Amino acid sequence: RRVAPADAQLTNLVDGTRDLRQTLLEATALGSVEGFDAILSESFSMAVSSLNTRFGNSFLFSGSRTSIPPVNVDTIEDLALLPDAFEAFENDQVRSVARIDDSLNLEFGQLASDVAEPLFAVYQRLYDFHVGPDGPLSGQLNDTQRGFLETEIAALDLAVTQVQNAQTLNGLRAANLEQTVNELTDRSFFLEEFIGSIEDVDMTKAITDLNANQTALQASYRVLGTLNEISIINFI
């Protein structure tokens, strides 16, 4: 119940960061950009929404602090006020673990900071530049602005890779979980059949078979005893 919604939110986060990357690529290729502040703000809000997703009463990406939103800022302006992007995260470092078999513990929790800290650092730098002395990023770009965006595209690529790695890991855990569930289901069917064969046995037939088997066993013992008594002396 937690792995599947986590996968959906990680997918949203990957898609959103790819859209931002495409915006930056187009800006550097065309030498201009329009509506950058709105694009950046919306992209960041979508990232926060994905990371602050609840399942029931628990936040998916908060570690063991399930009652606390893992991201403590709502807007990119709030993020810009922090001394470091890492300060935006409230999750602890305790990953959720479940025992899914007699000998297998599955770590399935994802932490917001592990997933998105590099991404938030990119958001923070983009906003700071946009509102700083070399900004705004609007209309025709000068060489300084284009060079900055090219650098941030490379950083964004690394951030997207980190989110994708989290998504892949979550998928591997989901596959492991599904395989284990299938194995336990097969084992359950076998045990139900085995128990049923004992509980549903025809007692009359079982007693008859037992008596017949006992008679056959006694007869085999008698034959074995007779063979043990045979000696060559009896024939001399």
PDB file of C-alpha atoms in Angstrom, residues 9-178:
ATOM      1  CA  GLN A   9       4.845  10.325  -6.853  1.00  0.00           C
ATOM      2  CA  LEU A  10       8.415   9.571  -7.901  1.00  0.00           C
ATOM      3  CA  THR A  11       7.170   9.299 -11.489  1.00  0.00           C
ATOM      4  CA  ASN A  12       5.514  12.718 -11.162  1.00  0.00           C
ATOM      5  CA  LEU A  13       8.752  14.147  -9.781  1.00  0.00           C
ATOM      6  CA  VAL A  14      10.811  12.713 -12.652  1.00  0.00           C
ATOM      7  CA  ASP A  15       8.354  14.053 -15.225  1.00  0.00           C
ATOM      8  CA  GLY A  16       8.300  17.508 -13.632  1.00  0.00           C
ATOM      9  CA  THR A  17      12.086  17.828 -13.501  1.00  0.00           C
ATOM     10  CA  ARG A  18      12.360  16.651 -17.104  1.00  0.00           C
ATOM     11  CA  ASP A  19       9.929  19.401 -18.117  1.00  0.00           C
ATOM     12  CA  LEU A  20      12.065  21.984 -16.328  1.00  0.00           C
ATOM     13  CA  ARG A  21      15.175  20.613 -18.019  1.00  0.00           C
ATOM     14  CA  GLN A  22      13.463  20.907 -21.400  1.00  0.00           C
ATOM     15  CA  THR A  23      12.633  24.555 -20.650  1.00  0.00           C
ATOM     16  CA  LEU A  24      16.276  25.282 -19.873  1.00  0.00           C
ATOM     17  CA  LEU A  25      17.451  23.474 -23.007  1.00  0.00           C
ATOM     18  CA  GLU A  26      15.078  25.443 -25.200  1.00  0.00           C
ATOM     19  CA  ALA A  27      16.140  28.709 -23.537  1.00  0.00           C
ATOM     20  CA  THR A  28      19.828  28.095 -24.245  1.00  0.00           C
ATOM     21  CA  ALA A  29      19.113  26.880 -27.783  1.00  0.00           C
ATOM     22  CA  LEU A  30      16.883  29.856 -28.689  1.00  0.00           C
ATOM     23  CA  GLY A  31      18.778  32.412 -26.628  1.00  0.00           C
ATOM     24  CA  SER A  32      15.596  33.608 -24.943  1.00  0.00           C
ATOM     25  CA  VAL A  33      12.976  32.596 -22.401  1.00  0.00           C
ATOM     26  CA  GLU A  34       9.562  33.881 -21.406  1.00  0.00           C
ATOM     27  CA  GLY A  35       7.611  33.341 -18.193  1.00  0.00           C
ATOM     28  CA  PHE A  36      10.566  31.755 -16.435  1.00  0.00           C
ATOM     29  CA  ASP A  37       9.495  32.828 -12.956  1.00  0.00           C
ATOM     30  CA  ALA A  38       6.066  31.192 -13.349  1.00  0.00           C
ATOM     31  CA  ILE A  39       7.596  28.026 -14.839  1.00  0.00           C
ATOM     32  CA  LEU A  40      10.114  27.729 -12.015  1.00  0.00           C
ATOM     33  CA  SER A  41       7.542  28.409  -9.315  1.00  0.00           C
ATOM     34  CA  GLU A  42       5.069  25.860 -10.693  1.00  0.00           C
ATOM     35  CA  SER A  43       7.746  23.214 -11.142  1.00  0.00           C
ATOM     36  CA  PHE A  44       8.915  23.620  -7.551  1.00  0.00           C
ATOM     37  CA  SER A  45       5.361  23.534  -6.174  1.00  0.00           C
ATOM     38  CA  MET A  46       4.713  20.259  -8.002  1.00  0.00           C
ATOM     39  CA  ALA A  47       7.910  18.774  -6.538  1.00  0.00           C
ATOM     40  CA  VAL A  48       6.878  19.785  -3.005  1.00  0.00           C
ATOM     41  CA  SER A  49       3.406  18.339  -3.554  1.00  0.00           C
ATOM     42  CA  SER A  50       4.849  14.990  -4.670  1.00  0.00           C
ATOM     43  CA  LEU A  51       7.261  14.742  -1.730  1.00  0.00           C
ATOM     44  CA  ASN A  52       4.619  15.805   0.822  1.00  0.00           C
ATOM     45  CA  THR A  53       2.152  13.148  -0.306  1.00  0.00           C
ATOM     46  CA  ARG A  54       0.234  11.354   2.419  1.00  0.00           C
ATOM     47  CA  PHE A  55      -0.922   7.766   2.479  1.00  0.00           C
ATOM     48  CA  GLY A  56      -3.689   7.633   5.020  1.00  0.00           C
ATOM     49  CA  ASN A  57      -2.399   9.715   7.920  1.00  0.00           C
ATOM     50  CA  SER A  58       1.276   9.128   7.139  1.00  0.00           C
ATOM     51  CA  PHE A  59       3.649  11.079   4.928  1.00  0.00           C
ATOM     52  CA  LEU A  60       5.344   8.725   2.475  1.00  0.00           C
ATOM     53  CA  PHE A  61       8.802  10.322   2.407  1.00  0.00           C
ATOM     54  CA  SER A  62       9.294  11.363   6.055  1.00  0.00           C
ATOM     55  CA  GLY A  63      11.065   8.259   7.322  1.00  0.00           C
ATOM     56  CA  SER A  64       9.831   7.443  10.828  1.00  0.00           C
ATOM     57  CA  ARG A  65       8.476  10.990  11.314  1.00  0.00           C
ATOM     58  CA  THR A  66       5.298  10.036   9.490  1.00  0.00           C
ATOM     59  CA  SER A  67       3.170  12.795  11.039  1.00  0.00           C
ATOM     60  CA  ILE A  68       5.474  15.596   9.813  1.00  0.00           C
ATOM     61  CA  PRO A  69       5.666  16.813   6.181  1.00  0.00           C
ATOM     62  CA  PRO A  70       9.150  15.979   4.866  1.00  0.00           C
ATOM     63  CA  VAL A  71       9.407  19.349   3.066  1.00  0.00           C
ATOM     64  CA  ASN A  72       8.936  22.401   5.272  1.00  0.00           C
ATOM     65  CA  VAL A  73       8.598  25.058   2.547  1.00  0.00           C
ATOM     66  CA  ASP A  74       5.679  25.670   0.206  1.00  0.00           C
ATOM     67  CA  THR A  75       7.067  28.103  -2.358  1.00  0.00           C
ATOM     68  CA  ILE A  76      10.357  28.677  -4.085  1.00  0.00           C
ATOM     69  CA  GLU A  77      10.533  32.081  -2.362  1.00  0.00           C
ATOM     70  CA  ASP A  78      10.532  30.209   0.972  1.00  0.00           C
ATOM     71  CA  LEU A  79      13.306  27.949  -0.300  1.00  0.00           C
ATOM     72  CA  ALA A  80      15.402  30.949  -1.309  1.00  0.00           C
ATOM     73  CA  LEU A  81      15.342  32.243   2.278  1.00  0.00           C
ATOM     74  CA  LEU A  82      17.127  29.146   3.579  1.00  0.00           C
ATOM     75  CA  PRO A  83      20.926  29.160   3.918  1.00  0.00           C
ATOM     76  CA  ASP A  84      21.095  25.706   2.306  1.00  0.00           C
ATOM     77  CA  ALA A  85      18.620  23.580   0.350  1.00  0.00           C
ATOM     78  CA  PHE A  86      19.082  20.751   2.852  1.00  0.00           C
ATOM     79  CA  GLU A  87      17.307  22.898   5.457  1.00  0.00           C
ATOM     80  CA  ALA A  88      14.065  22.388   3.499  1.00  0.00           C
ATOM     81  CA  PHE A  89      13.813  18.753   4.621  1.00  0.00           C
ATOM     82  CA  GLU A  90      12.314  17.534   7.902  1.00  0.00           C
ATOM     83  CA  ASN A  91      12.555  13.778   7.364  1.00  0.00           C
ATOM     84  CA  ASP A  92      14.809  11.710   9.587  1.00  0.00           C
ATOM     85  CA  GLN A  93      17.157   8.983   8.321  1.00  0.00           C
ATOM     86  CA  VAL A  94      15.061   5.991   9.396  1.00  0.00           C
ATOM     87  CA  ARG A  95      13.854   4.015   6.401  1.00  0.00           C
ATOM     88  CA  SER A  96      10.748   1.865   6.730  1.00  0.00           C
ATOM     89  CA  VAL A  97      11.382  -1.868   6.951  1.00  0.00           C
ATOM     90  CA  ALA A  98       8.877  -4.732   6.834  1.00  0.00           C
ATOM     91  CA  ARG A  99       9.344  -8.433   7.502  1.00  0.00           C
ATOM     92  CA  ILE A 100       7.749 -10.078   4.477  1.00  0.00           C
ATOM     93  CA  ASP A 101       9.004 -13.640   4.947  1.00  0.00           C
ATOM     94  CA  ASP A 102      10.549 -15.822   7.632  1.00  0.00           C
ATOM     95  CA  SER A 103      14.040 -14.824   6.526  1.00  0.00           C
ATOM     96  CA  LEU A 104      13.529 -11.597   4.557  1.00  0.00           C
ATOM     97  CA  ASN A 105      13.246  -8.002   5.764  1.00  0.00           C
ATOM     98  CA  LEU A 106      12.394  -5.530   2.996  1.00  0.00           C
ATOM     99  CA  GLU A 107      13.524  -1.899   3.297  1.00  0.00           C
ATOM    100  CA  PHE A 108      10.941   0.039   1.336  1.00  0.00           C
ATOM    101  CA  GLY A 109      10.949   3.585   2.725  1.00  0.00           C
ATOM    102  CA  GLN A 110      12.173   6.500   0.601  1.00  0.00           C
ATOM    103  CA  LEU A 111      13.450   9.707   2.204  1.00  0.00           C
ATOM    104  CA  ALA A 112      12.664  13.099   0.695  1.00  0.00           C
ATOM    105  CA  SER A 113      16.180  14.424   1.249  1.00  0.00           C
ATOM    106  CA  ASP A 114      17.762  11.376  -0.416  1.00  0.00           C
ATOM    107  CA  VAL A 115      15.487  11.790  -3.400  1.00  0.00           C
ATOM    108  CA  ALA A 116      15.501  15.527  -3.960  1.00  0.00           C
ATOM    109  CA  GLU A 117      18.237  17.428  -2.119  1.00  0.00           C
ATOM    110  CA  PRO A 118      20.327  18.013  -5.303  1.00  0.00           C
ATOM    111  CA  LEU A 119      17.148  18.981  -7.146  1.00  0.00           C
ATOM    112  CA  PHE A 120      16.203  21.553  -4.505  1.00  0.00           C
ATOM    113  CA  ALA A 121      19.725  22.996  -4.686  1.00  0.00           C
ATOM    114  CA  VAL A 122      19.203  23.562  -8.430  1.00  0.00           C
ATOM    115  CA  TYR A 123      15.848  25.236  -7.787  1.00  0.00           C
ATOM    116  CA  GLN A 124      17.473  27.504  -5.195  1.00  0.00           C
ATOM    117  CA  ARG A 125      20.333  28.539  -7.500  1.00  0.00           C
ATOM    118  CA  LEU A 126      17.994  29.173 -10.430  1.00  0.00           C
ATOM    119  CA  TYR A 127      15.777  31.427  -8.339  1.00  0.00           C
ATOM    120  CA  ASP A 128      18.683  33.275  -6.728  1.00  0.00           C
ATOM    121  CA  PHE A 129      20.165  34.002 -10.146  1.00  0.00           C
ATOM    122  CA  HIS A 130      16.786  35.015 -11.575  1.00  0.00           C
ATOM    123  CA  VAL A 131      16.192  37.647  -8.871  1.00  0.00           C
ATOM    124  CA  GLY A 132      19.879  38.576  -8.524  1.00  0.00           C
ATOM    125  CA  PRO A 133      21.974  41.228 -10.246  1.00  0.00           C
ATOM    126  CA  ASP A 134      22.467  39.087 -13.391  1.00  0.00           C
ATOM    127  CA  GLY A 135      18.743  38.466 -13.764  1.00  0.00           C
ATOM    128  CA  PRO A 136      15.989  38.360 -14.561  1.00  0.00           C
ATOM    129  CA  LEU A 137      15.886  35.382 -16.898  1.00  0.00           C
ATOM    130  CA  SER A 138      13.387  36.923 -19.285  1.00  0.00           C
ATOM    131  CA  GLY A 139      13.486  37.751 -22.965  1.00  0.00           C
ATOM    132  CA  GLN A 140      16.830  37.623 -24.751  1.00  0.00           C
ATOM    133  CA  LEU A 141      19.616  35.971 -22.774  1.00  0.00           C
ATOM    134  CA  ASN A 142      23.085  37.443 -22.548  1.00  0.00           C
ATOM    135  CA  ASP A 143      26.228  35.316 -22.483  1.00  0.00           C
ATOM    136  CA  THR A 144      26.378  35.243 -18.688  1.00  0.00           C
ATOM    137  CA  GLN A 145      22.788  34.057 -18.414  1.00  0.00           C
ATOM    138  CA  ARG A 146      23.206  31.424 -21.103  1.00  0.00           C
ATOM    139  CA  GLY A 147      26.411  30.124 -19.516  1.00  0.00           C
ATOM    140  CA  PHE A 148      24.687  29.907 -16.133  1.00  0.00           C
ATOM    141  CA  LEU A 149      21.769  27.931 -17.561  1.00  0.00           C
ATOM    142  CA  GLU A 150      24.115  25.538 -19.332  1.00  0.00           C
ATOM    143  CA  THR A 151      25.867  24.847 -16.034  1.00  0.00           C
ATOM    144  CA  GLU A 152      22.567  24.292 -14.261  1.00  0.00           C
ATOM    145  CA  ILE A 153      21.354  21.929 -16.995  1.00  0.00           C
ATOM    146  CA  ALA A 154      24.307  19.678 -16.183  1.00  0.00           C
ATOM    147  CA  ALA A 155      23.491  19.900 -12.457  1.00  0.00           C
ATOM    148  CA  LEU A 156      19.835  19.219 -13.189  1.00  0.00           C
ATOM    149  CA  ASP A 157      20.787  16.108 -15.158  1.00  0.00           C
ATOM    150  CA  LEU A 158      22.505  14.738 -12.052  1.00  0.00           C
ATOM    151  CA  ALA A 159      19.500  15.658  -9.910  1.00  0.00           C
ATOM    152  CA  VAL A 160      17.110  13.920 -12.304  1.00  0.00           C
ATOM    153  CA  THR A 161      19.352  10.844 -12.257  1.00  0.00           C
ATOM    154  CA  GLN A 162      19.125  10.747  -8.456  1.00  0.00           C
ATOM    155  CA  VAL A 163      15.328  10.891  -8.583  1.00  0.00           C
ATOM    156  CA  GLN A 164      15.291   8.180 -11.264  1.00  0.00           C
ATOM    157  CA  ASN A 165      17.562   5.993  -9.138  1.00  0.00           C
ATOM    158  CA  ALA A 166      15.090   6.305  -6.273  1.00  0.00           C
ATOM    159  CA  GLN A 167      12.270   5.402  -8.642  1.00  0.00           C
ATOM    160  CA  THR A 168      14.189   2.372  -9.944  1.00  0.00           C
ATOM    161  CA  LEU A 169      14.999   1.202  -6.433  1.00  0.00           C
ATOM    162  CA  ASN A 170      11.366   1.530  -5.459  1.00  0.00           C
ATOM    163  CA  GLY A 171      10.401  -0.530  -8.521  1.00  0.00           C
ATOM    164  CA  LEU A 172      12.888  -3.264  -7.625  1.00  0.00           C
ATOM    165  CA  ARG A 173      11.468  -3.431  -4.125  1.00  0.00           C
ATOM    166  CA  ALA A 174       7.947  -3.651  -5.548  1.00  0.00           C
ATOM    167  CA  ALA A 175       9.033  -6.548  -7.781  1.00  0.00           C
ATOM    168  CA  ASN A 176      10.706  -8.284  -4.833  1.00  0.00           C
ATOM    169  CA  LEU A 177       7.567  -7.803  -2.780  1.00  0.00           C
ATOM    170  CA  GLU A 178       5.349  -9.179  -5.546  1.00  0.00           C
TER     171      GLU A 178
END
